[in-house]
XYZ file of C-alpha atoms in Angstrom:
383
model
C 124.738 69.288 78.846
C 124.342 66.359 81.407
C 121.408 64.288 81.768
C 120.805 65.958 85.687
C 117.384 66.815 86.524
C 115.915 69.784 88.037
C 112.956 71.406 89.479
C 112.530 75.237 89.366
C 110.447 76.404 92.555
C 108.118 79.506 91.123
C 107.669 81.769 94.288
C 108.072 85.596 93.462
C 108.715 85.053 89.830
C 105.741 84.282 88.411
C 106.649 84.621 84.799
C 108.980 83.248 81.812
C 111.180 86.248 81.026
C 113.934 87.379 83.023
C 114.228 84.084 84.985
C 118.043 83.872 85.221
C 117.756 80.868 87.490
C 116.158 78.699 85.035
C 118.748 80.100 82.428
C 121.518 78.862 84.639
C 119.862 75.507 85.607
C 119.510 74.768 81.836
C 123.415 75.007 81.213
C 123.681 72.011 83.336
C 120.246 70.315 83.090
C 118.557 68.860 80.557
C 115.203 68.025 82.124
C 112.942 70.706 83.686
C 110.303 70.290 86.313
C 108.263 73.703 86.984
C 106.581 73.602 90.331
C 104.626 76.020 92.597
C 103.539 75.470 96.081
C 100.986 77.073 98.280
C 102.516 77.084 101.940
C 99.411 75.515 103.868
C 100.599 77.345 107.150
C 100.856 80.858 105.075
C 97.253 79.789 104.097
C 95.970 78.774 107.690
C 97.628 81.554 109.347
C 95.839 83.886 106.435
C 99.293 85.482 105.746
C 97.941 85.599 102.151
C 94.174 86.725 101.597
C 91.533 86.338 98.697
C 92.667 88.508 96.403
C 96.162 87.936 96.229
C 95.406 84.059 95.949
C 93.127 85.041 92.893
C 96.066 86.963 91.419
C 98.449 84.286 91.964
C 95.988 81.771 90.258
C 95.626 83.813 87.432
C 99.474 83.789 87.140
C 100.004 80.273 87.522
C 97.309 79.552 84.885
C 99.055 81.736 82.791
C 102.507 79.756 82.785
C 100.797 76.641 82.668
C 99.173 77.578 79.358
C 102.624 78.628 77.967
C 104.323 75.364 79.174
C 101.840 73.432 77.875
C 102.073 74.803 74.430
C 105.980 73.261 74.773
C 104.716 70.145 75.974
C 105.116 70.679 79.627
C 102.944 71.230 82.597
C 103.151 73.269 85.791
C 102.798 71.036 88.900
C 100.945 72.747 91.825
C 100.823 71.431 95.491
C 99.786 72.766 98.888
C 101.493 71.688 101.836
C 104.679 72.111 103.677
C 107.333 72.859 101.051
C 110.335 70.905 102.823
C 107.960 67.581 102.723
C 106.620 67.951 99.531
C 110.376 68.717 97.886
C 111.594 65.495 100.103
C 109.133 63.392 97.911
C 109.593 64.949 94.876
C 113.672 64.316 94.933
C 113.160 60.934 95.434
C 110.433 60.337 93.045
C 111.841 62.037 89.963
C 115.545 61.474 90.896
C 116.563 65.344 91.204
C 119.813 66.689 90.990
C 119.397 70.576 91.642
C 116.785 72.686 92.534
C 116.474 76.384 91.249
C 114.859 79.434 92.902
C 114.971 83.034 92.894
C 117.057 84.583 95.719
C 114.591 86.328 98.026
C 115.743 89.008 100.671
C 112.784 89.333 102.988
C 113.369 87.909 106.518
C 109.905 86.349 106.470
C 111.237 83.879 103.800
C 114.835 83.007 105.781
C 113.112 80.021 107.995
C 111.381 78.347 105.033
C 114.672 78.589 103.068
C 116.652 77.078 105.596
C 114.467 74.037 105.930
C 114.755 73.603 102.144
C 118.653 74.050 102.404
C 118.597 71.036 104.844
C 115.910 68.598 102.693
C 118.555 69.575 99.827
C 121.626 68.623 101.834
C 119.877 65.312 103.079
C 119.046 64.402 99.597
C 122.179 65.653 97.602
C 120.463 68.167 95.822
C 122.638 70.998 94.667
C 120.807 74.498 94.800
C 120.856 77.305 92.138
C 119.491 80.654 92.810
C 119.883 84.098 91.239
C 118.761 87.749 91.569
C 116.019 88.789 89.674
C 113.482 90.276 92.226
C 115.275 93.567 92.482
C 117.533 95.934 89.922
C 120.820 95.038 91.643
C 122.368 92.274 93.646
C 121.565 93.726 97.041
C 124.944 91.931 98.488
C 126.818 94.490 96.087
C 125.179 97.332 97.237
C 125.943 96.256 100.830
C 129.653 95.813 99.683
C 129.990 98.777 98.205
C 128.680 100.580 101.565
C 131.410 98.903 103.655
C 128.749 95.906 104.441
C 126.152 98.471 105.897
C 122.941 99.273 104.671
C 122.741 102.873 103.360
C 120.925 104.417 106.098
C 119.456 107.152 104.293
C 117.886 107.272 100.602
C 120.609 109.896 99.339
C 123.680 107.619 100.410
C 121.730 104.520 98.620
C 121.421 106.549 95.357
C 125.101 107.468 95.580
C 126.091 103.700 95.976
C 123.874 102.465 93.223
C 125.269 105.285 91.158
C 128.745 104.020 91.654
C 127.735 100.084 90.939
C 126.223 101.376 87.616
C 123.010 100.303 85.648
C 121.312 97.519 86.504
C 121.551 94.491 84.041
C 119.422 94.359 81.126
C 116.813 91.457 81.735
C 116.617 88.104 79.935
C 114.255 87.419 77.372
C 111.599 84.960 77.477
C 112.673 81.317 77.652
C 112.948 79.201 74.589
C 111.068 76.039 75.710
C 111.213 74.477 72.636
C 113.403 71.373 72.866
C 113.374 71.402 76.576
C 112.362 67.967 78.263
C 109.665 68.851 80.663
C 108.198 65.502 81.593
C 104.578 65.244 82.499
C 104.002 62.859 85.362
C 100.519 61.705 85.230
C 100.402 60.350 88.751
C 100.657 64.366 89.849
C 99.203 66.172 87.088
C 96.077 67.731 89.057
C 93.920 70.856 87.853
C 94.942 74.009 89.003
C 92.670 75.207 91.683
C 89.826 77.359 90.005
C 89.235 79.524 92.751
C 90.544 80.596 95.971
C 88.024 78.763 97.736
C 89.263 74.980 96.557
C 92.896 76.016 98.621
C 90.602 77.122 101.801
C 90.617 80.953 101.360
C 87.768 82.749 101.389
C 85.853 86.086 100.610
C 86.894 88.762 103.401
C 83.792 90.499 102.203
C 81.251 90.457 99.451
C 82.675 93.335 97.271
C 85.720 91.033 96.434
C 83.638 89.232 93.903
C 84.332 92.067 91.665
C 87.469 90.835 89.852
C 89.719 93.960 89.604
C 93.334 92.750 89.416
C 94.018 90.000 86.703
C 97.420 88.141 87.494
C 99.795 86.759 84.864
C 102.840 87.373 82.538
C 100.653 88.223 79.542
C 98.513 90.621 81.268
C 101.529 92.399 82.907
C 102.895 92.693 79.100
C 99.494 94.201 78.341
C 99.383 96.851 81.187
C 103.194 97.476 80.446
C 102.673 98.602 77.141
C 99.451 100.882 78.108
C 101.632 102.250 80.523
C 104.346 102.811 78.362
C 102.052 104.994 75.818
C 101.265 107.223 78.909
C 104.589 107.816 79.637
C 105.576 108.508 75.940
C 102.649 111.279 75.974
C 104.280 112.703 79.060
C 107.718 112.579 77.892
C 106.892 114.280 74.743
C 105.083 117.160 76.988
C 108.378 117.541 79.097
C 107.383 115.794 82.028
C 108.220 112.693 83.759
C 106.078 110.235 85.750
C 102.660 111.047 84.977
C 101.250 108.764 87.732
C 103.195 111.321 90.286
C 102.700 114.557 88.658
C 99.122 114.025 87.449
C 97.652 111.371 89.960
C 94.448 109.996 88.995
C 92.749 108.315 91.861
C 89.476 107.505 90.153
C 90.718 106.428 86.710
C 91.899 103.301 85.660
C 95.046 102.447 87.217
C 98.524 102.550 86.013
C 100.055 100.849 88.681
C 102.187 97.556 87.970
C 102.980 96.887 91.732
C 101.045 93.925 92.009
C 102.968 92.301 89.210
C 106.173 93.586 90.374
C 105.618 92.025 93.673
C 104.700 88.446 92.373
C 107.289 88.783 89.471
C 104.630 88.544 86.715
C 106.933 91.365 85.453
C 110.536 91.924 85.980
C 111.286 94.838 87.609
C 114.412 95.002 85.291
C 112.040 94.779 82.516
C 110.387 97.906 83.554
C 113.340 99.931 84.240
C 114.890 99.426 80.844
C 111.727 99.938 79.006
C 111.469 103.261 80.654
C 115.318 104.294 79.760
C 114.967 103.137 76.376
C 111.664 104.878 76.083
C 113.329 108.136 77.125
C 116.150 107.442 74.894
C 114.276 107.192 72.003
C 111.706 110.213 72.663
C 114.483 112.783 74.074
C 118.063 111.082 73.067
C 120.046 114.431 73.900
C 118.430 115.274 77.265
C 119.892 113.982 80.484
C 117.768 110.900 82.373
C 116.335 112.330 85.641
C 116.555 110.294 88.781
C 112.701 111.243 89.222
C 111.856 109.040 85.670
C 112.781 105.662 87.994
C 112.468 107.208 91.593
C 109.871 104.726 92.881
C 111.690 101.853 91.498
C 114.732 103.279 93.381
C 112.348 103.434 96.914
C 111.520 99.896 96.202
C 115.039 98.880 96.070
C 116.134 100.976 98.803
C 113.600 99.431 100.968
C 114.351 96.124 99.985
C 118.269 96.911 101.048
C 117.570 97.941 104.181
C 115.691 94.729 104.852
C 118.254 92.503 103.636
C 120.112 90.644 106.906
C 118.006 92.412 109.020
C 115.721 89.398 110.580
C 113.878 92.088 112.688
C 112.905 94.148 109.872
C 109.306 94.198 110.494
C 109.132 95.088 113.787
C 110.243 98.318 115.996
C 112.184 97.336 119.321
C 114.615 94.664 118.006
C 115.262 96.464 114.690
C 118.699 98.030 114.811
C 117.803 100.981 112.052
C 114.444 101.634 113.493
C 113.724 104.599 115.929
C 111.668 103.244 119.139
C 108.439 105.510 119.476
C 106.311 105.583 122.123
C 103.078 104.783 120.306
C 99.529 104.636 121.749
C 97.468 101.506 121.941
C 93.943 102.054 121.294
C 92.107 99.201 119.817
C 88.818 100.925 119.042
C 90.582 103.542 117.090
C 92.746 100.783 115.199
C 89.540 98.489 114.449
C 87.743 102.016 113.002
C 90.971 102.693 110.804
C 91.100 99.116 109.573
C 87.419 98.560 108.718
C 87.338 102.302 107.182
C 84.772 103.690 109.878
C 86.966 106.551 111.341
C 84.180 109.154 110.173
C 87.320 111.023 107.681
C 85.721 110.421 104.078
C 88.961 110.036 102.048
C 90.511 107.832 104.839
C 87.677 105.399 104.949
C 87.057 105.193 101.239
C 90.612 104.208 100.846
C 90.863 101.467 103.649
C 87.543 100.099 102.101
C 89.363 99.929 98.774
C 92.456 98.176 100.178
C 89.847 95.613 101.376
C 87.984 94.969 98.506
C 90.779 95.128 96.346
C 93.972 94.534 97.991
C 95.622 97.360 96.416
C 95.680 101.109 96.941
C 96.955 104.314 94.787
C 100.183 105.648 96.111
C 98.425 108.691 97.382
C 95.668 106.656 99.217
C 98.694 104.554 100.721
C 100.467 107.413 102.077
C 97.523 108.987 103.614
C 96.080 106.063 105.615
C 99.749 104.973 106.824
C 100.140 108.891 107.786
C 96.565 108.870 109.426
C 97.435 105.694 111.526
C 100.956 106.906 112.694
C 101.991 110.394 113.357
C 99.168 112.037 111.310
C 96.315 111.493 113.896
C 95.886 108.197 115.560
C 99.543 107.882 116.845
C 99.333 104.104 116.605
C 102.167 101.889 115.449
C 103.164 101.219 111.993
C 103.278 97.579 113.134
C 99.639 97.528 113.432
C 99.367 98.807 110.075
C 101.826 96.325 108.673
C 99.592 93.566 109.798
C 96.491 94.921 108.200
C 98.270 95.553 104.925
C 100.095 92.094 104.547
């Protein structure tokens, strides 16, 4: 191993298990600087809201606690990522920057600026896939370079590719050099307000969701117990078969979205559980159906910079939606007069999350179910 130093940029991989990018970097480098950056533009333009920022802070504290047990520390900044990295590359004499590959179109402009800064400072980039089950480029290549337009075609393509890789174990941090730069060792923000993000409604003071890898593992263990009981009774995906909108949530979507839990970890936990409970039975697609839908939509947005729009989007139908600001406002604020729709929208405002039954209901109500208002308007509200 050389004496090279690298920064790992935590973004949508807020965990220390199944992080192949760091594993690869450690094969080349001996010194590791873990960094997270709150992009000031995202905060100023309210692209990330209160609940999400609070969840991220939980996850960062969890990572920082684990790093400190091995003598390290997580460096957290707020500002322009390109400017911050330009300074850090010089200050720490960095040779490599690692980060998880992100296929979302909104990320491409930021990545382009980071690549330019790396080029100017002779810093090499290391990136690996771990936010999705498969490498999406392999899915596209297997489908002649095009995204599978239908879910059925997608399922056929991934069946040909075979099962996704198993997750990597948690990083062994002992023996890794993680210097503590006292000039930059600032305390993690205690709350979103310290970053300039404020409550949107008073009910958000009630903390429903707790971020972090530790919490995600605890939630996973609880979820697997429920799944095991369902498998023993002969059915799969109890959250689909018997949805409980009022009980404790079994959802791990927030942990997947911000990478507190690896989707490959969950996939293989389910597969292995099924094999242990019913070793002689075929594993049905429905067991991991929601994960496949997640993968399908990520594949559809790969290489599609207009995925979040309608008219410029080559895979989207152009529909003559209506424009009605008052009805859109009523839907957004949970004031349509339809109790279930309003309850669901108010939950989203307060908690930043909805059960999939609620999500389907409010999305349908906004679009083809009642208001006939574009899904693009709904996307602005839910993002």
